Coordinates of C-alpha atoms and ligand atoms in Angstrom, one line a residue:
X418 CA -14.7 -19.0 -5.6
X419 CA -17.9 -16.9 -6.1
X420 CA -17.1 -14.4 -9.4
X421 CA -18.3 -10.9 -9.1
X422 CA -18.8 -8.4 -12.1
X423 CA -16.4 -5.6 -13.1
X424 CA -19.2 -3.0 -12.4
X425 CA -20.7 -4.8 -8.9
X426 CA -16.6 -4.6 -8.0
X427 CA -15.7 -0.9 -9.4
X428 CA -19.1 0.4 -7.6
X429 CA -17.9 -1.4 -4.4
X430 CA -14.6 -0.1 -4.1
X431 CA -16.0 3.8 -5.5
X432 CA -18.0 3.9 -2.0
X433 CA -15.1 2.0 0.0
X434 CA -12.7 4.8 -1.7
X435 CA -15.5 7.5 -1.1
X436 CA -15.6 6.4 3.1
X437 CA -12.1 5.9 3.2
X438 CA -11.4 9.6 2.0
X439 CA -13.9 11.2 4.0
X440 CA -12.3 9.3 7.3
X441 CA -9.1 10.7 5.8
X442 CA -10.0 14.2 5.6
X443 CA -11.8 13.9 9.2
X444 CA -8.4 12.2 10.8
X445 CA -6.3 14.9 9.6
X446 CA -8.4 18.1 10.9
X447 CA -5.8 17.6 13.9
X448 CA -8.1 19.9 16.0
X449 CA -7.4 23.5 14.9
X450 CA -3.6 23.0 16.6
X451 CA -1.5 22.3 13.3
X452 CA 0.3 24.8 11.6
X453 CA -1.7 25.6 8.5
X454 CA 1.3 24.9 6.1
X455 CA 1.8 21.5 7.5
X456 CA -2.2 20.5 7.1
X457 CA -1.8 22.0 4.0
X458 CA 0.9 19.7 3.2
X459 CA -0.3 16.4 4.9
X460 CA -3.4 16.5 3.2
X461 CA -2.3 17.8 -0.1
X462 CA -0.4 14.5 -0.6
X463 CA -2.6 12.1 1.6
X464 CA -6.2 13.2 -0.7
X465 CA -4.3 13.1 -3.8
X466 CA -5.8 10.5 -6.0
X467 CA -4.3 7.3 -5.0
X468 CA -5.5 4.3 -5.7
X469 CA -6.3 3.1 -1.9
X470 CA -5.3 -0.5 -2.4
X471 CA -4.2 -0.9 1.2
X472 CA -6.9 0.5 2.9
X473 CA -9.5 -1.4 0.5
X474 CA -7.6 -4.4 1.4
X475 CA -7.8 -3.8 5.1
X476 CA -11.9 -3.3 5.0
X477 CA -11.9 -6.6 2.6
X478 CA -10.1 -8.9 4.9
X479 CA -12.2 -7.6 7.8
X480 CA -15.3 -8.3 5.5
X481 CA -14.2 -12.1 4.3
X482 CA -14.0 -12.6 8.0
X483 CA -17.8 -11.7 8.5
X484 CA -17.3 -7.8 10.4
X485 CA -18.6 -4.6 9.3
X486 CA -16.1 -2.8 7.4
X487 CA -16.3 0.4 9.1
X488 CA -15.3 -1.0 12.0
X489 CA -11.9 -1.1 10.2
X490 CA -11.4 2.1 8.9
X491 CA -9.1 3.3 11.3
X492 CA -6.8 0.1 10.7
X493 CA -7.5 1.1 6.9
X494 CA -6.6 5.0 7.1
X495 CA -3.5 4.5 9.0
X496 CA -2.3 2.0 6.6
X497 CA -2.6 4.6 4.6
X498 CA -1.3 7.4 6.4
X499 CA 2.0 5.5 6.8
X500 CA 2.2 4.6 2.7
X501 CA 1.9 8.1 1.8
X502 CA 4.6 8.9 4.2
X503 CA 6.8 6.4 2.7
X504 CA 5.9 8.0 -0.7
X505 CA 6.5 11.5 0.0
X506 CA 10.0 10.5 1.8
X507 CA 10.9 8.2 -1.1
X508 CA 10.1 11.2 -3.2
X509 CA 12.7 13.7 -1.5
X510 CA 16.1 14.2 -3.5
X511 CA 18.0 12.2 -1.2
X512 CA 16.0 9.0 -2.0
X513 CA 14.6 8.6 -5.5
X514 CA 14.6 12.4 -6.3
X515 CA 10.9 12.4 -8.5
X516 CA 8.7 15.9 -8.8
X517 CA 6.1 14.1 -9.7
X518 CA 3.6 11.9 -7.5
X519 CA -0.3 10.6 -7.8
X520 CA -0.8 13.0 -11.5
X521 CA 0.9 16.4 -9.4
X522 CA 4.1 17.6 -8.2
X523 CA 5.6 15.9 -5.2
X524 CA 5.5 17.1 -1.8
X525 CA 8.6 18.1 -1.5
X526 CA 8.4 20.4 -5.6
X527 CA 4.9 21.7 -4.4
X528 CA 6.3 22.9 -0.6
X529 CA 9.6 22.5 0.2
X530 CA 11.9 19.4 1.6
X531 CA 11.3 20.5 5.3
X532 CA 7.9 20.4 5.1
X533 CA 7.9 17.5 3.1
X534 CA 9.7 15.3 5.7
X535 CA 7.6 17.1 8.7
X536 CA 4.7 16.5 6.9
X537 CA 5.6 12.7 6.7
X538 CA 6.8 13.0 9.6
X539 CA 3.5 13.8 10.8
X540 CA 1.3 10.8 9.0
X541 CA 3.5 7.9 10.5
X542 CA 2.8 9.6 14.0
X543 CA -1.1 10.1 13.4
X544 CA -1.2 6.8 11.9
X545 CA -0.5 5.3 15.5
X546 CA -2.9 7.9 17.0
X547 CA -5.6 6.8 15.2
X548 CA -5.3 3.2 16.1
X549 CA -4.5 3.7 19.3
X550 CA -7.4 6.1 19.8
X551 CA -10.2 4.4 17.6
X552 CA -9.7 0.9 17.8
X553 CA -11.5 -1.2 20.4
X554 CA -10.8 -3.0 22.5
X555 CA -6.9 -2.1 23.4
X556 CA -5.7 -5.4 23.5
X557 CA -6.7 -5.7 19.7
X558 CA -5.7 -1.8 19.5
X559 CA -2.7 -2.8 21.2
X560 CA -1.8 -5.8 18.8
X561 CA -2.5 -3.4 15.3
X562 CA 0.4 -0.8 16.7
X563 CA 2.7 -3.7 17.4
X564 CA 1.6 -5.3 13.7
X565 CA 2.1 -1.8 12.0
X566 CA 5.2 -1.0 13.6
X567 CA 7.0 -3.9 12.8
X568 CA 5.8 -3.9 9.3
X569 CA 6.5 -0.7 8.7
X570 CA 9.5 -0.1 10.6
X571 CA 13.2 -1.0 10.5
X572 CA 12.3 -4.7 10.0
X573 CA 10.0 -3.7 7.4
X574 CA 9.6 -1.0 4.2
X575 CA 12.1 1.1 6.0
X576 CA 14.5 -1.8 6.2
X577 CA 13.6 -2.6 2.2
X578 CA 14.5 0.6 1.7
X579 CA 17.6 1.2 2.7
X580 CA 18.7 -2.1 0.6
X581 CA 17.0 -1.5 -2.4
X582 CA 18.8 2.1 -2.5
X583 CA 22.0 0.0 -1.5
X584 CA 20.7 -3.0 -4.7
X585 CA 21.1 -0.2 -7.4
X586 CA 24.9 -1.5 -8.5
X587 CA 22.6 -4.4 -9.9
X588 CA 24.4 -7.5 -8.8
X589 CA 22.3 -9.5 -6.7
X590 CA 20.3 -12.3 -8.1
X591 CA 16.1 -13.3 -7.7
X592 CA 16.3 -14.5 -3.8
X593 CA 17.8 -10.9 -3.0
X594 CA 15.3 -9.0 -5.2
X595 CA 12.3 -10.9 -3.5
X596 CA 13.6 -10.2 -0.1
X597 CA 14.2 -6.8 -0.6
X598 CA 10.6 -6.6 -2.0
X599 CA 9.0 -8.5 0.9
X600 CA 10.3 -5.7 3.2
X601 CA 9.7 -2.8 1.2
X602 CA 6.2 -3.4 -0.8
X603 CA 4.9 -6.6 0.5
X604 CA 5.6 -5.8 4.2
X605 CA 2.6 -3.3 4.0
X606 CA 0.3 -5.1 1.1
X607 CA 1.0 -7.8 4.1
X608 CA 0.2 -6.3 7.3
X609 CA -3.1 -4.2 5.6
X610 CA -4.1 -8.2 5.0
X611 CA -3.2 -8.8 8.6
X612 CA -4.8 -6.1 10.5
X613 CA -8.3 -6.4 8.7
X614 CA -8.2 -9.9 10.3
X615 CA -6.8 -9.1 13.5
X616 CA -9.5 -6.0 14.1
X617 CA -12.2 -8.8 13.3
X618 CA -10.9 -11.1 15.7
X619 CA -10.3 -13.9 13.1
X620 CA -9.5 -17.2 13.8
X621 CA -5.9 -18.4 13.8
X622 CA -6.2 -20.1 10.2
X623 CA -8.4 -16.9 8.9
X624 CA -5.5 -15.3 10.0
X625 CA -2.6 -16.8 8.0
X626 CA -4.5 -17.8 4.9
X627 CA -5.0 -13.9 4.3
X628 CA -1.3 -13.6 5.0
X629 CA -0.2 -15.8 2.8
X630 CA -2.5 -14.0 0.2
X631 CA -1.4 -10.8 1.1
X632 CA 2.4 -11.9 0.7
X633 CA 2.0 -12.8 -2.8
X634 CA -0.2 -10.4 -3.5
X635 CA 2.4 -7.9 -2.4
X636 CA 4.7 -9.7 -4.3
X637 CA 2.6 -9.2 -7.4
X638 CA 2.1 -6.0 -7.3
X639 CA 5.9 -4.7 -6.8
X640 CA 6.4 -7.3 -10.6
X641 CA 3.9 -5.0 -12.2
X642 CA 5.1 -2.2 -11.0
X643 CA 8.3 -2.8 -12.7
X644 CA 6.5 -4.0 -15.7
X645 CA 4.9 -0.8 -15.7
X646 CA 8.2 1.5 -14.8
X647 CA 9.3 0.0 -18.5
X648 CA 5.4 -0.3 -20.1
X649 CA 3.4 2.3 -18.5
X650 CA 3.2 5.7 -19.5
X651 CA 3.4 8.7 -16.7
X652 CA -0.1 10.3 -17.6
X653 CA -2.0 6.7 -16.2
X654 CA 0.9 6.5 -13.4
X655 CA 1.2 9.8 -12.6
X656 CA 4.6 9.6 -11.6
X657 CA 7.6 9.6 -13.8
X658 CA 8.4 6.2 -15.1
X659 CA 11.7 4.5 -16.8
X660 CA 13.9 5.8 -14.0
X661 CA 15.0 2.6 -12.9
X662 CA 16.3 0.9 -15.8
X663 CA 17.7 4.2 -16.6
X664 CA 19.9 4.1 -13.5
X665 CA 20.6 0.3 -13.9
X666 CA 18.6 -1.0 -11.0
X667 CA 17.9 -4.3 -10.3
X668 CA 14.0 -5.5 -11.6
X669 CA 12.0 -8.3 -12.5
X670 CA 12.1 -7.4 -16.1
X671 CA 15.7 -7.0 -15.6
X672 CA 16.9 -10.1 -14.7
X673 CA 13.8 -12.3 -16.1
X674 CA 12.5 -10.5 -19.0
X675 CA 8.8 -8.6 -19.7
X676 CA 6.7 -12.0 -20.3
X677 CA 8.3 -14.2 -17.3
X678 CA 8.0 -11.4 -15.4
X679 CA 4.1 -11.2 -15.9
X680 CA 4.0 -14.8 -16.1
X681 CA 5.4 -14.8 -12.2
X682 CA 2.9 -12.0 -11.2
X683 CA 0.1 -14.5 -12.7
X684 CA 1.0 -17.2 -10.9
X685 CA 2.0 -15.4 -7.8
X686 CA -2.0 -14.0 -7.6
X687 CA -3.5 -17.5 -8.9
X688 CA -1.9 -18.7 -5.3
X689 CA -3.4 -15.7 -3.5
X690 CA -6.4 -16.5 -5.1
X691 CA -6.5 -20.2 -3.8
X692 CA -5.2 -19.7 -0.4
X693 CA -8.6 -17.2 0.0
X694 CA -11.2 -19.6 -1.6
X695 CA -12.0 -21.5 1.3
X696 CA -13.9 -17.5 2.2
X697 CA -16.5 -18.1 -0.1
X698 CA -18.6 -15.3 -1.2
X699 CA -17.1 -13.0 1.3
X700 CA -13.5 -13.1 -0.2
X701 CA -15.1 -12.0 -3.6
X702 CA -14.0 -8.1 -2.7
X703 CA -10.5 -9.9 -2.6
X704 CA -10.2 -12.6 -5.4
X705 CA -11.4 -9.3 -8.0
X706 CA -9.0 -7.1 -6.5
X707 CA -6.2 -9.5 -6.8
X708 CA -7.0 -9.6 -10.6
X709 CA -7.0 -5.9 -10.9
X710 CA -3.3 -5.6 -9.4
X711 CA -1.8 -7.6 -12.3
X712 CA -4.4 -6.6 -15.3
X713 CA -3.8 -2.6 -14.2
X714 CA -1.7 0.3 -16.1
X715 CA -0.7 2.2 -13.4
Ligands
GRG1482 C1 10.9 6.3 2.4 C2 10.6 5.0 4.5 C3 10.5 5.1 3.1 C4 10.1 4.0 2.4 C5 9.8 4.1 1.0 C6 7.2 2.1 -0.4 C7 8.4 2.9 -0.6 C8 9.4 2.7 0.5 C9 8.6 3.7 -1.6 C10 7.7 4.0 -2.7 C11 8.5 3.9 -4.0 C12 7.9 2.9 -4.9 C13 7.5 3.5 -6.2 C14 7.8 1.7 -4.5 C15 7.2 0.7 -5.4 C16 5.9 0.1 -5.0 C17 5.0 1.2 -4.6 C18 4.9 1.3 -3.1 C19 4.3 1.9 -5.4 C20 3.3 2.9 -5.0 O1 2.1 2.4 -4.6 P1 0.7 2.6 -5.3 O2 0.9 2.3 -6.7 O3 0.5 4.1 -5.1 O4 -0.3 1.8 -4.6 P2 -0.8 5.0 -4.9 O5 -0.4 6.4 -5.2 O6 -1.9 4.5 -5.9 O7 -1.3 4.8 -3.5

């Protein structure tokens, strides 16, 4: 695997982050038809400082496959249309109840719940929109709505969801833990890996190698973001942490301790690593990023 330097990485994803906002910002002008208060709202949670690690993923896997990653940007902006979504919903009181999201209150403290669901309500529709609209041609269109759906959908986060709200007795065991995760987290960290691919027409093995990456990597990064829930402090996460050992959910550190906790996340992204080296210089975007998901604080 070709190594690239911190700074050649960190300037990289700076301009990814920089196109990626600006297709954001344009994708959610909505055409002068939606009420003010909802725009307000959409965007208010959507351009709040997030790390992007979906969408960058989506323009990388299009990139180790050899395509122009701007031809993926509407894969990548729906991606994240959809997470934020899921944030601002899991935000609400009746899910995990936090005023506090991406460093500023949460949708839902900031507006109120009605427009906080409406306005998620309104990125998981414009997520479809945009790849249904922007991505050519429609059979590959057609194949990133069935992808995203599916991912995102009952099968998917929303499925993880509802069992990982169900999970919070704390009684299930490491099999249950990882499949809740690979609905709720990895399904997404999964399908970002997927659709880059699938918009660049990759070949069947291009295809699952970058699955497989992108399930451990998804895997990975839902370890470390238990670490940090226990670790991390809420000024570099920008979201309240310690709330789930305080309720007595079920975590990696929980049932295997801090260090074998990391130790799995390390291991998980060495495999992610190896399954992409075959890429060469074009996976380097991917092999750094994989790095930065387990050596992060928030
Ligand atoms: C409400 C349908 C529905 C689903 C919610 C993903 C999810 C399911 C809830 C988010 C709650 C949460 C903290 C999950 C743990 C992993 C995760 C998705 C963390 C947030 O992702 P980051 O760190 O966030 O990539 P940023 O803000 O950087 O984009």
């Amino acid at each position: 695997m070709v190594e690239i330097s911190a700074i050649s990485f960190e300037s990289f994803a700076a301009e990814a982050r920089a196109e990626i906002e600006s297709a954001l910002v344009r994708w959610t002008e909505f055409d002068g038809d939606c009420p003010e208060k909802l725009r307000d709202a959409i965007r208010y949670s959507l351009l709040a400082p997030g790390k992007r690690l979906r969408p960058l993923l989506v323009l990388m896997s299009a990139e180790a496959c050899g395509y122009d990653r701007v031809q993926a940007m509407p894969a990548a902006c729906a991606v994240e249309m959809i997470h934020t979504y899921s944030l601002i919903h899991d935000d609400l009181p009746a899910m995990d109840d936090d005023d506090l999201r991406r460093g500023q209150p949460s949708c839902h403290a900031q507006f109120d719940e009605a427009t906080a669901i409406l306005a998620g309500d309104a990125l998981l529709t414009r997520a479809f929109e945009i790849m249904a609209k922007e991505i050519f041609p429609a059979d590959v269109s057609a194949r990133c709505c069935v992808e995203l759906a599916s991912a995102a959908g009952a099968t998917g986060m929303v499925g993880g969801q509802i069992d990982d709200l169900a999970g919070e007795a704390g009684n299930e065991g490491l099999d249950e833990l990882e499949a809740i995760h690979r609905r709720k987290t990895g399904a997404m960290f999964r399908v970002s890996l997927r659709l880059g691919a699938i918009v660049a027409q990759a070949s069947p093995e291009q295809l699952k190698r970058l699955d497989t990456y992108g399930q451990k990597l998804g895997l990975a990064f839902q370890i470390i973001d238990d670490v940090l829930d226990v670790h991390g402090t809420e000024t570099a996460m920008g979201k309240r942490t310690g709330k789930d050992s305080d309720r007595g959910k079920l975590t990696f550190p929980r049932l295997l301790g801090l260090e074998a906790s990391k130790a799995r996340a390390s291991h998980l992204i060495d495999g992610a690593c190896s399954e992409i080296n075959e890429f060469g210089p074009d996976a380097a975007h991917l092999e750094t990023l994989a790095r930065y998901v387990v050596d992060r604080n928030h």
